[in-house]
C-alpha positions as MATLAB code, in Angstrom:
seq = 'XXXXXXXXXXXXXXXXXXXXXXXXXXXXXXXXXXXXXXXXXXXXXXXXXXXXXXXXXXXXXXXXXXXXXXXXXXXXXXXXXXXXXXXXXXXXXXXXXXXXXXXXXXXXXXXXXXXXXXXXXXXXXXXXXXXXXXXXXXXXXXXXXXXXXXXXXXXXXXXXXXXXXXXXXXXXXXXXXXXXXXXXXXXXXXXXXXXXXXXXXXXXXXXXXXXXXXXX';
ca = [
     -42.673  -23.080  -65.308;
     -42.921  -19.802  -67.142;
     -46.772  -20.089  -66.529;
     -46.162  -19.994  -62.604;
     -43.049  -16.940  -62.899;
     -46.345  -14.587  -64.687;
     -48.081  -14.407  -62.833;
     -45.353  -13.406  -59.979;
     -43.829  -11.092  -61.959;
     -47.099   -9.035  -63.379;
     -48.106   -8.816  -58.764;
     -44.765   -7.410  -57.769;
     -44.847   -4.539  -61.051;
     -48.749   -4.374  -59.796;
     -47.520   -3.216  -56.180;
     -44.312   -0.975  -57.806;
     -47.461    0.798  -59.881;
     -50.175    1.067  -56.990;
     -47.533    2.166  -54.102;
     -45.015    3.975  -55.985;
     -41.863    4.735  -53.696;
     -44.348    4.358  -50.442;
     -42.130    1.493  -48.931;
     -38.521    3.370  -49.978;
     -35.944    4.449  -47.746;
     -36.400    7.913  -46.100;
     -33.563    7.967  -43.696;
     -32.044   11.089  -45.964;
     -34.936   12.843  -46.666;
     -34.268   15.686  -44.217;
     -31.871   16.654  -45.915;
     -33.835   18.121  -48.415;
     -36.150   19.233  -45.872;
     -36.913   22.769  -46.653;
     -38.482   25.271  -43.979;
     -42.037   26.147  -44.255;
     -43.925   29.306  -43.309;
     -45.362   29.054  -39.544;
     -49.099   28.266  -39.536;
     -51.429   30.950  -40.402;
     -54.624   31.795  -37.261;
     -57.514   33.573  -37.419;
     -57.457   37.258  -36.341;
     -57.105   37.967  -32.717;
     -56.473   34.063  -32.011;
     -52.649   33.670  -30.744;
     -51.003   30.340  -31.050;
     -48.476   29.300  -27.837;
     -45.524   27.782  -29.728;
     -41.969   27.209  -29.082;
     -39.467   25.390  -31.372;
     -38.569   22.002  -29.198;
     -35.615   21.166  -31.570;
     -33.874   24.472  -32.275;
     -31.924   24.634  -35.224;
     -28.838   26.743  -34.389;
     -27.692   29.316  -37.651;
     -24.300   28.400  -38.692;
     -21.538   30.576  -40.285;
     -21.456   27.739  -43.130;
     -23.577   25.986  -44.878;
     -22.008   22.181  -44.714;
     -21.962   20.009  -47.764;
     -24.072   17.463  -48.223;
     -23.013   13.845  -47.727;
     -23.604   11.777  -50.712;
     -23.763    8.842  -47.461;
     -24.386    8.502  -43.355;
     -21.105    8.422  -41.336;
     -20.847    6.893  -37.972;
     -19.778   10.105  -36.038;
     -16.460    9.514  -34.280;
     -15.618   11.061  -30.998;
     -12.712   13.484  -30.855;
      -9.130   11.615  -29.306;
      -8.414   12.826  -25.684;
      -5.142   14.013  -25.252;
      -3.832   13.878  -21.663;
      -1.820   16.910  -20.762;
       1.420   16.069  -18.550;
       0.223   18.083  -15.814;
      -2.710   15.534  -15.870;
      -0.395   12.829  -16.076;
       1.896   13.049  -13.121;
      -1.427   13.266  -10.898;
      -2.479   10.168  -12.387;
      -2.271    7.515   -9.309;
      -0.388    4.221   -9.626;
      -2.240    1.377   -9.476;
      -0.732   -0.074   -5.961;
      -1.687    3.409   -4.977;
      -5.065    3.446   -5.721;
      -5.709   -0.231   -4.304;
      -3.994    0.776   -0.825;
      -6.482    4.069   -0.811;
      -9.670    1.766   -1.646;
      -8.577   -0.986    0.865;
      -7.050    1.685    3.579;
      -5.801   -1.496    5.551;
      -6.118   -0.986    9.238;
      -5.221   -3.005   12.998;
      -8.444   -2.463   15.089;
     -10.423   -4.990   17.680;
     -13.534   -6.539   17.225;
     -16.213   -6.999   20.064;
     -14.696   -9.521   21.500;
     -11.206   -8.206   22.004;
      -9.703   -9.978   19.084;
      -7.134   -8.298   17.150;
      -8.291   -8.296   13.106;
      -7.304   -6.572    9.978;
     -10.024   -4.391    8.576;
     -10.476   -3.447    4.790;
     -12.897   -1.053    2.873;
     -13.934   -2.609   -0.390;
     -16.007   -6.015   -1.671;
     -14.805   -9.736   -1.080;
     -13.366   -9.603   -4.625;
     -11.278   -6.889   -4.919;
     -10.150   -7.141   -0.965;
      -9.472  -11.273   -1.737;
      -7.814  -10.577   -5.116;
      -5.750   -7.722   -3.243;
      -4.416  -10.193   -0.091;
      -3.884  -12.859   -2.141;
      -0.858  -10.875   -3.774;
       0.055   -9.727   -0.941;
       0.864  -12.705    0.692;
       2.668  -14.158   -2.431;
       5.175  -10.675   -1.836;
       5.472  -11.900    1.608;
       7.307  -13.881    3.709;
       4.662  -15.795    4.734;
       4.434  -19.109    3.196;
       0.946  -19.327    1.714;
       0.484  -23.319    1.132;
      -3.419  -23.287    0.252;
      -6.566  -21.175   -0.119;
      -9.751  -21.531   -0.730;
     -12.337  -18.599   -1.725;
     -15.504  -19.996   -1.277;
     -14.881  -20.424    2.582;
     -12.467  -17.370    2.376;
      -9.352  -19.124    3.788;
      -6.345  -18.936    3.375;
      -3.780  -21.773    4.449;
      -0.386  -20.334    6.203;
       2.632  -22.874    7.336;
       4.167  -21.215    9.986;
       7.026  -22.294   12.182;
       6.566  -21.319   15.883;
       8.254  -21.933   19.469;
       6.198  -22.980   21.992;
       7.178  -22.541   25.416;
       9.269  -24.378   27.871;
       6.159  -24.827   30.315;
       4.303  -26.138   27.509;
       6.827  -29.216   26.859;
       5.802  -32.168   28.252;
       8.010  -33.770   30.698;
       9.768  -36.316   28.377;
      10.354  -33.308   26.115;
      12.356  -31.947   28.505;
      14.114  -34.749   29.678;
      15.356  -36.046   26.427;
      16.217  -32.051   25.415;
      13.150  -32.568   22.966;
      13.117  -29.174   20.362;
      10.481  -26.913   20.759;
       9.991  -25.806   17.657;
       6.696  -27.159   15.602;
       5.719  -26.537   12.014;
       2.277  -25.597   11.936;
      -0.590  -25.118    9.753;
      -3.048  -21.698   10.276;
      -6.061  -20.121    9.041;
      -6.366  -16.748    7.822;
     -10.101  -16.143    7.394;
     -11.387  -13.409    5.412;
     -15.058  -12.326    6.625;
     -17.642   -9.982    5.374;
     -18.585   -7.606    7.524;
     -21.437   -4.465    6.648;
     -18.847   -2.356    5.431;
     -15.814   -4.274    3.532;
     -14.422   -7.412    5.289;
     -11.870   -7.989    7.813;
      -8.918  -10.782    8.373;
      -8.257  -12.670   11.300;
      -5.989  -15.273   12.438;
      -7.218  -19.143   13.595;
      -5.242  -22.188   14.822;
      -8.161  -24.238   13.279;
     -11.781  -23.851   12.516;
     -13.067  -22.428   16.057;
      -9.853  -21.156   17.892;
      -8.428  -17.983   17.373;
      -4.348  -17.933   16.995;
      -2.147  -16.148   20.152;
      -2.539  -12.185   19.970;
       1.269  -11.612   19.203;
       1.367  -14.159   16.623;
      -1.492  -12.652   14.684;
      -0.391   -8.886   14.959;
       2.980  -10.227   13.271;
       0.589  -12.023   10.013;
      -1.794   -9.183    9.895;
       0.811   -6.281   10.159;
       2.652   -8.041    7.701;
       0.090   -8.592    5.567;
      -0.800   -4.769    5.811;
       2.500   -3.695    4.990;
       2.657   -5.503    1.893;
      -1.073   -3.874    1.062;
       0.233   -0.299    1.437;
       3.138   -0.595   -1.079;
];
């Protein structure tokens, strides 16, 4: 065993002797860097230079660290003028969104909001929670959202027995709010089902409900 450590031990004091401290650390060294004269020309022959790294005089000369320290940045203080024009966060969401009623194409009455899916989605899902409206389901992939809403339909809508017997007219009902992408932000609007739209006063009582709770 002490035949095999040799010859180990007589390389690695071989390598210390032939490449002295060629393989040290030199991370520090330039801090005993030491400025040198600028480089001497022949007559008449003017060399172009300009320092790229400036090294600015200082009124002191700093000590010199025995170690490297991770510089630290300097701790912002807010001032309190700074602080009461600091926005709430309700405030700023009701900016980004800037909920408004407007009328697609078609004539259908929708609520339009600046913004990405997941912010806007995020944003109308508490919303609805502070409503009134009774939010039973949802479903972001599709961008639904179930409502149960109870609605009165109209006396030339009951069928004759209905009105014979006195039947109510009152039905518990289940709607879709859809949430689409559009090319800028997305907009809400209000279905009975998959592929018909809700009555025009009904959805202008969701959707300016809906807005009201966006703009608190």
């Amino acid at each position: 065993m002490r035949i095999l450590l040799l010859p180990a031990v007589v390389m690695l004091s071989g390598c210390s002797w032939m490449f002295g401290d060629t393989f040290r650390d030199r991370a520090m060294d330039y801090l005993d860097a030491e400025e040198q004269a600028p480089t001497r020309t022949e007559q008449n022959i003017r060399l172009v230079t300009s320092d790229a790294y400036a090294i600015p005089a200082l009124p002191v000369t700093p000590e010199k660290p025995s170690s490297f320290e991770t510089p630290q940045p300097q701790r912002y203080i807010a001032e309190d003028e700074e602080a009461d024009n600091v926005a709430s966060l309700s405030e700023y969401r009701s900016e980004a969104l800037n909920p408004r009623l407007e009328k697609d194409g078609a004539g259908t009455l929708i609520l339009r909001l600046d913004g990405g899916f997941a912010s806007a989605w995020a944003s109308v899902t508490e919303a609805l929670s502070a409503s009134d409206l009774k939010l039973t389901d949802l479903n972001r992939s599709t961008g639904t959202y179930y409502l149960e809403m109870t609605t009165r339909n109209d006396a030339e809508q009951l069928s004759w027995w209905d009105r014979f017997w006195g039947g109510d007219n009152v039905v518990t009902e289940t709607y879709l709010l859809k949430m689409n992408r559009a090319r800028q932000g997305v907009y809400l609007s209000l279905l009975t089902d998959a592929d018909n739209l809700a009555g025009e006063a009904l959805t202008a009582d969701v959707l300016n409900e809906i807005k009201a709770q966006l703009e608190k």
